[in-house]
CSV table of C-alpha atoms and ligand atoms in Angstrom, one decimal:
chain,number,residue,atom,x,y,z
S,127,UNK,CA,-3.7,12.1,7.8
S,128,UNK,CA,-0.5,10.3,8.7
S,129,UNK,CA,2.5,12.3,7.5
S,130,UNK,CA,5.9,10.6,7.5
S,131,UNK,CA,9.0,12.5,6.6
S,132,UNK,CA,12.1,10.5,5.6
S,133,UNK,CA,15.6,11.5,4.5
S,134,UNK,CA,15.6,10.5,0.9
S,135,UNK,CA,14.1,8.6,-2.0
S,136,UNK,CA,15.6,5.3,-0.9
S,137,UNK,CA,14.1,5.5,2.6
S,138,UNK,CA,10.8,6.6,1.2
S,139,UNK,CA,10.7,3.5,-1.1
S,140,UNK,CA,11.8,1.2,1.7
S,141,UNK,CA,9.1,2.4,4.0
S,142,UNK,CA,6.5,2.1,1.3
S,143,UNK,CA,7.5,-1.4,0.4
S,144,UNK,CA,7.1,-2.5,4.1
S,145,UNK,CA,3.6,-1.0,4.1
S,146,UNK,CA,2.7,-2.9,0.9
S,147,UNK,CA,4.3,-6.1,2.2
S,148,UNK,CA,2.2,-6.0,5.3
S,149,UNK,CA,-1.0,-5.3,3.4
S,150,UNK,CA,-0.5,-8.2,1.0
S,151,UNK,CA,0.4,-10.5,3.9
S,152,UNK,CA,-2.7,-9.5,5.8
S,153,UNK,CA,-4.9,-9.9,2.7
S,154,UNK,CA,-3.5,-12.0,-0.1
S,155,UNK,CA,-6.5,-11.0,-2.2
S,156,UNK,CA,-5.7,-7.4,-2.0
S,157,UNK,CA,-7.1,-5.0,-4.6
S,158,UNK,CA,-4.4,-2.5,-5.4
S,159,UNK,CA,-4.6,0.9,-7.1
S,160,UNK,CA,-1.3,1.5,-8.8
S,161,UNK,CA,0.6,4.5,-10.3
S,162,UNK,CA,3.3,5.0,-12.8
S,163,UNK,CA,5.9,7.7,-13.1
S,164,UNK,CA,9.4,8.0,-11.5
S,165,UNK,CA,8.2,8.0,-7.9
S,166,UNK,CA,7.1,4.4,-7.5
S,167,UNK,CA,10.0,2.8,-9.3
S,168,UNK,CA,12.0,2.2,-6.1
S,169,UNK,CA,9.0,0.7,-4.4
S,170,UNK,CA,8.3,-1.6,-7.4
S,171,UNK,CA,11.9,-2.8,-7.4
S,172,UNK,CA,11.6,-3.7,-3.7
S,173,UNK,CA,8.3,-5.5,-4.2
S,174,UNK,CA,9.9,-7.6,-7.0
S,175,UNK,CA,12.7,-8.6,-4.6
S,176,UNK,CA,10.2,-9.5,-1.9
S,177,UNK,CA,8.4,-11.8,-4.3
S,178,UNK,CA,11.6,-13.3,-5.6
S,179,UNK,CA,12.7,-14.2,-2.1
S,180,UNK,CA,9.3,-15.6,-1.2
S,181,UNK,CA,8.3,-12.9,1.3
S,182,UNK,CA,5.0,-12.1,-0.5
S,183,UNK,CA,3.0,-13.3,-3.5
S,184,UNK,CA,0.9,-11.4,-6.0
S,185,UNK,CA,-0.9,-14.6,-7.1
S,186,UNK,CA,-4.3,-13.5,-5.8
S,187,UNK,CA,-3.8,-9.7,-6.1
S,188,UNK,CA,-5.8,-7.6,-8.5
S,189,UNK,CA,-4.6,-4.2,-9.6
S,190,UNK,CA,-6.1,-1.1,-11.2
S,191,UNK,CA,-3.9,1.6,-12.6
S,192,UNK,CA,-4.8,5.2,-12.3
S,193,UNK,CA,-4.3,6.3,-15.9
S,194,UNK,CA,-3.1,5.9,-19.5
S,195,UNK,CA,-2.1,8.2,-22.3
S,196,UNK,CA,-4.7,8.5,-25.1
S,197,UNK,CA,-3.4,7.2,-28.4
S,198,UNK,CA,-0.6,5.0,-27.0
S,199,UNK,CA,-1.1,1.2,-27.5
S,200,UNK,CA,0.0,-1.3,-24.8
S,201,UNK,CA,3.2,-2.1,-26.7
S,202,UNK,CA,4.3,1.5,-26.9
S,203,UNK,CA,7.3,2.0,-24.6
S,204,UNK,CA,5.9,5.2,-23.2
S,205,UNK,CA,2.4,3.7,-22.5
S,206,UNK,CA,1.6,3.1,-18.9
S,207,UNK,CA,0.5,-0.5,-19.6
S,208,UNK,CA,4.0,-1.1,-21.0
S,209,UNK,CA,5.6,0.6,-17.9
S,210,UNK,CA,3.6,-1.6,-15.5
S,211,UNK,CA,4.4,-4.8,-17.5
S,212,UNK,CA,8.1,-4.0,-17.5
S,213,UNK,CA,8.6,-2.7,-14.0
S,214,UNK,CA,6.3,-4.9,-12.0
S,215,UNK,CA,3.8,-7.3,-13.6
S,216,UNK,CA,6.3,-9.4,-15.7
S,217,UNK,CA,8.6,-9.7,-12.6
S,218,UNK,CA,6.1,-10.8,-10.0
S,219,UNK,CA,3.6,-13.7,-9.9
S,220,UNK,CA,0.5,-11.6,-10.6
S,221,UNK,CA,-2.0,-13.0,-13.2
S,222,UNK,CA,-1.9,-10.6,-16.1
S,223,UNK,CA,-5.7,-11.0,-16.5
S,224,UNK,CA,-6.1,-9.5,-13.0
S,225,UNK,CA,-4.2,-6.3,-13.9
S,226,UNK,CA,-6.3,-3.4,-15.3
S,227,UNK,CA,-5.1,-0.3,-17.0
S,228,UNK,CA,-7.5,1.9,-19.0
S,229,UNK,CA,-7.0,1.6,-22.7
S,230,UNK,CA,-6.0,4.8,-24.4
S,231,UNK,CA,-6.8,3.3,-27.8
S,232,UNK,CA,-10.3,2.0,-27.2
S,233,UNK,CA,-12.5,2.8,-30.2
S,234,UNK,CA,-15.0,4.5,-27.9
S,235,UNK,CA,-13.1,6.3,-25.1
S,236,UNK,CA,-16.3,7.4,-23.3
S,237,UNK,CA,-17.5,3.7,-23.1
S,238,UNK,CA,-14.0,2.7,-21.9
S,239,UNK,CA,-14.3,5.3,-19.1
S,240,UNK,CA,-17.7,4.1,-18.0
S,241,UNK,CA,-16.7,0.5,-18.0
S,242,UNK,CA,-13.5,1.3,-16.0
S,243,UNK,CA,-15.5,3.2,-13.4
S,244,UNK,CA,-18.0,0.4,-13.1
S,245,UNK,CA,-15.3,-2.2,-12.7
S,246,UNK,CA,-13.6,-0.1,-10.0
S,247,UNK,CA,-16.8,0.4,-8.2
S,248,UNK,CA,-17.3,-3.4,-8.0
S,249,UNK,CA,-13.7,-3.9,-6.9
S,250,UNK,CA,-12.9,-1.0,-4.6
S,251,UNK,CA,-9.2,-0.5,-3.9
S,252,UNK,CA,-8.0,-1.8,-0.6
S,253,UNK,CA,-4.8,0.2,-1.0
S,254,UNK,CA,-4.4,3.0,-3.5
S,255,UNK,CA,-0.9,4.2,-4.4
S,256,UNK,CA,-0.5,7.8,-5.5
S,257,UNK,CA,2.2,10.1,-6.7
S,258,UNK,CA,1.8,13.9,-6.8
S,259,UNK,CA,2.0,16.2,-9.8
S,260,UNK,CA,4.0,19.4,-9.3
S,261,UNK,CA,0.7,21.2,-10.0
S,262,UNK,CA,-1.2,19.2,-7.3
S,263,UNK,CA,-2.7,16.6,-9.7
S,264,UNK,CA,-3.5,13.1,-8.6
S,265,UNK,CA,-3.9,10.5,-11.3
S,266,UNK,CA,-4.2,12.9,-14.2
S,267,UNK,CA,-6.9,15.0,-12.4
S,268,UNK,CA,-5.5,18.4,-13.2
S,269,UNK,CA,-6.4,21.6,-11.2
S,270,UNK,CA,-10.0,22.4,-11.7
S,271,UNK,CA,-11.2,18.8,-11.9
S,272,UNK,CA,-14.5,18.2,-10.0
S,273,UNK,CA,-14.0,16.3,-6.7
S,274,UNK,CA,-17.0,14.2,-7.8
S,275,UNK,CA,-15.4,13.1,-11.1
S,276,UNK,CA,-15.2,9.5,-12.3
S,277,UNK,CA,-13.0,8.0,-15.0
S,278,UNK,CA,-12.7,10.6,-17.8
S,279,UNK,CA,-10.6,11.8,-20.7
S,280,UNK,CA,-8.5,14.9,-19.8
S,281,UNK,CA,-6.5,17.4,-21.6
S,282,UNK,CA,-3.1,17.5,-19.9
S,283,UNK,CA,-1.9,20.7,-18.4
S,284,UNK,CA,1.1,22.4,-20.0
S,285,UNK,CA,3.0,21.8,-16.7
S,286,UNK,CA,2.3,18.1,-16.8
S,287,UNK,CA,3.3,17.8,-20.4
S,288,UNK,CA,6.6,19.6,-19.6
S,289,UNK,CA,7.2,17.4,-16.5
S,290,UNK,CA,6.6,14.2,-18.4
S,291,UNK,CA,8.6,15.2,-21.5
S,292,UNK,CA,11.7,13.9,-19.9
S,293,UNK,CA,10.6,10.4,-20.8
S,294,UNK,CA,10.0,11.2,-24.5
S,295,UNK,CA,12.5,12.1,-27.2
S,296,UNK,CA,10.8,15.4,-27.9
S,297,UNK,CA,8.2,17.4,-26.0
S,298,UNK,CA,5.9,17.3,-29.1
S,299,UNK,CA,5.8,13.5,-28.7
S,300,UNK,CA,4.0,13.7,-25.3
S,301,UNK,CA,0.3,12.9,-25.8
S,302,UNK,CA,-2.0,15.9,-25.1
S,303,UNK,CA,-4.7,13.7,-23.6
S,304,UNK,CA,-5.1,10.9,-21.1
S,305,UNK,CA,-7.7,8.7,-19.5
S,306,UNK,CA,-7.7,9.0,-15.7
S,307,UNK,CA,-9.8,7.6,-12.9
S,308,UNK,CA,-11.7,10.4,-11.3
S,309,UNK,CA,-11.2,11.9,-7.8
S,310,UNK,CA,-14.2,10.2,-6.4
S,311,UNK,CA,-12.8,6.9,-7.7
S,312,UNK,CA,-9.5,7.6,-5.9
S,313,UNK,CA,-11.4,8.6,-2.7
S,314,UNK,CA,-13.4,5.3,-2.6
S,315,UNK,CA,-10.1,3.4,-1.7
S,316,UNK,CA,-10.1,2.1,1.8
S,317,UNK,CA,-6.5,3.2,2.3
S,318,UNK,CA,-4.4,5.6,0.4
S,319,UNK,CA,-0.6,5.9,0.4
S,320,UNK,CA,1.1,8.7,-1.4
S,321,UNK,CA,4.9,9.0,-2.1
S,322,UNK,CA,6.5,12.3,-2.8
S,323,UNK,CA,10.1,13.3,-3.3
S,324,UNK,CA,12.1,16.3,-4.5
S,325,UNK,CA,11.9,20.0,-4.0
S,326,UNK,CA,10.0,20.6,-7.2
S,327,UNK,CA,7.0,19.0,-5.4
S,328,UNK,CA,7.4,21.1,-2.2
S,329,UNK,CA,4.9,23.8,-3.2
S,330,UNK,CA,2.2,21.2,-4.2
S,331,UNK,CA,2.8,19.3,-0.9
S,332,UNK,CA,2.2,22.4,1.1
S,333,UNK,CA,-1.0,23.2,-0.7
S,334,UNK,CA,-2.2,19.6,-0.4
S,335,UNK,CA,-1.6,19.3,3.3
S,336,UNK,CA,-1.9,22.9,4.7
S,337,UNK,CA,-3.9,24.7,2.0
S,338,UNK,CA,-7.7,24.9,1.7
S,339,UNK,CA,-9.6,21.9,0.3
S,340,UNK,CA,-10.2,23.3,-3.1
S,341,UNK,CA,-10.5,22.0,-6.6
S,342,UNK,CA,-7.6,24.2,-7.7
S,343,UNK,CA,-5.4,21.7,-5.9
S,344,UNK,CA,-6.9,18.3,-6.6
S,345,UNK,CA,-4.7,16.5,-4.0
S,346,UNK,CA,-6.1,18.7,-1.2
S,347,UNK,CA,-9.2,16.5,-1.1
S,348,UNK,CA,-7.0,13.9,0.5
S,349,UNK,CA,-7.2,15.9,3.8
S,350,UNK,CA,-10.7,14.5,4.0
S,351,UNK,CA,-9.8,10.8,3.5
S,352,UNK,CA,-10.2,8.7,6.6
S,353,UNK,CA,-7.0,6.6,6.0
S,354,UNK,CA,-4.4,8.7,4.1
S,355,UNK,CA,-0.7,8.2,4.6
S,356,UNK,CA,1.9,10.4,2.8
S,357,UNK,CA,5.6,9.6,2.9
S,358,UNK,CA,7.7,12.6,2.0
S,359,UNK,CA,11.4,13.1,1.6
S,360,UNK,CA,13.0,16.1,3.3
S,361,UNK,CA,13.0,18.1,0.1
S,362,UNK,CA,9.3,17.6,-0.6
S,363,UNK,CA,8.5,18.5,3.0
S,364,UNK,CA,10.6,21.6,3.2
S,365,UNK,CA,7.8,24.2,3.0
S,366,UNK,CA,5.5,22.5,5.6
S,367,UNK,CA,5.2,24.5,8.8
S,368,UNK,CA,4.7,23.2,12.3
S,369,UNK,CA,5.8,19.6,11.7
Y,95,F6R,C1,0.9,8.3,-12.7
Y,95,F6R,C2,0.1,9.4,-12.2
Y,95,F6R,C3,0.6,10.8,-11.9
Y,95,F6R,C4,2.0,10.8,-11.2
Y,95,F6R,C5,2.5,12.2,-11.0
Y,95,F6R,C6,3.9,12.2,-10.4
Y,95,F6R,O1,0.2,7.2,-12.9
Y,95,F6R,O2,-1.1,9.2,-12.1
Y,95,F6R,O3,-0.3,11.5,-11.1
Y,95,F6R,O4,1.9,10.1,-10.0
Y,95,F6R,O5,2.5,12.9,-12.2
Y,95,F6R,O6,4.8,11.7,-11.4
Y,95,F6R,P1,6.3,11.3,-11.1
Y,95,F6R,O7,6.3,10.2,-10.1
Y,95,F6R,O8,6.9,10.9,-12.4
Y,95,F6R,O9,6.9,12.6,-10.5
């Protein structure tokens, strides 16, 4: 595990953008695993600038998102497909048909999950981006999820609903279920990079890095990944000992 501690959100986003820039330059046909949420916004803004000034191109890049709320269609402003279109895809030269986000409104969600797992297995992520939930979740794999899980429908933990309610008018509007790729689908990525900022994540960071590898902290499995880099700001790193 490669642990990088930086001073703040801006430095974290900058470092991550250089990591992505290099990966795309080395392999223009990169398969990316992507995340939504507040954490990657600074990274996405920087990647957009890099495309606009000709440093990199997403022309031959394929992307797979981690997750999507059940019941929110692609044009719903809180759906993750909408988030990705707004914050990245519409601003770079990626082909929209090469971007994949699970559908939370598929008529048969079980079939949707199976198809997504299969597509991912055929196109393993060269580089997977992750954020971290304050309860230790990755994707929407909440505490207790099996380490051998594939894409599945989850009931969101109360803590996640509370954390994510900041993006909705009312907490009651936050969907109670989501589709997420499984932990095994995350672990199949050749390289994983996680970004974490803020003191509200410090406890989860400590458990992920220095706690036992245990399904009660889904992110702890990343200790076993052969190429895992985590970029933390000082606040998120503050409970780590011996660094
Ligand atoms: C998002 C995702 C989640 C988030 C996590 C952190 O696609 O899968 O695991 O990465 O909940 O969210 P933020 O970045 O909003 O703190």
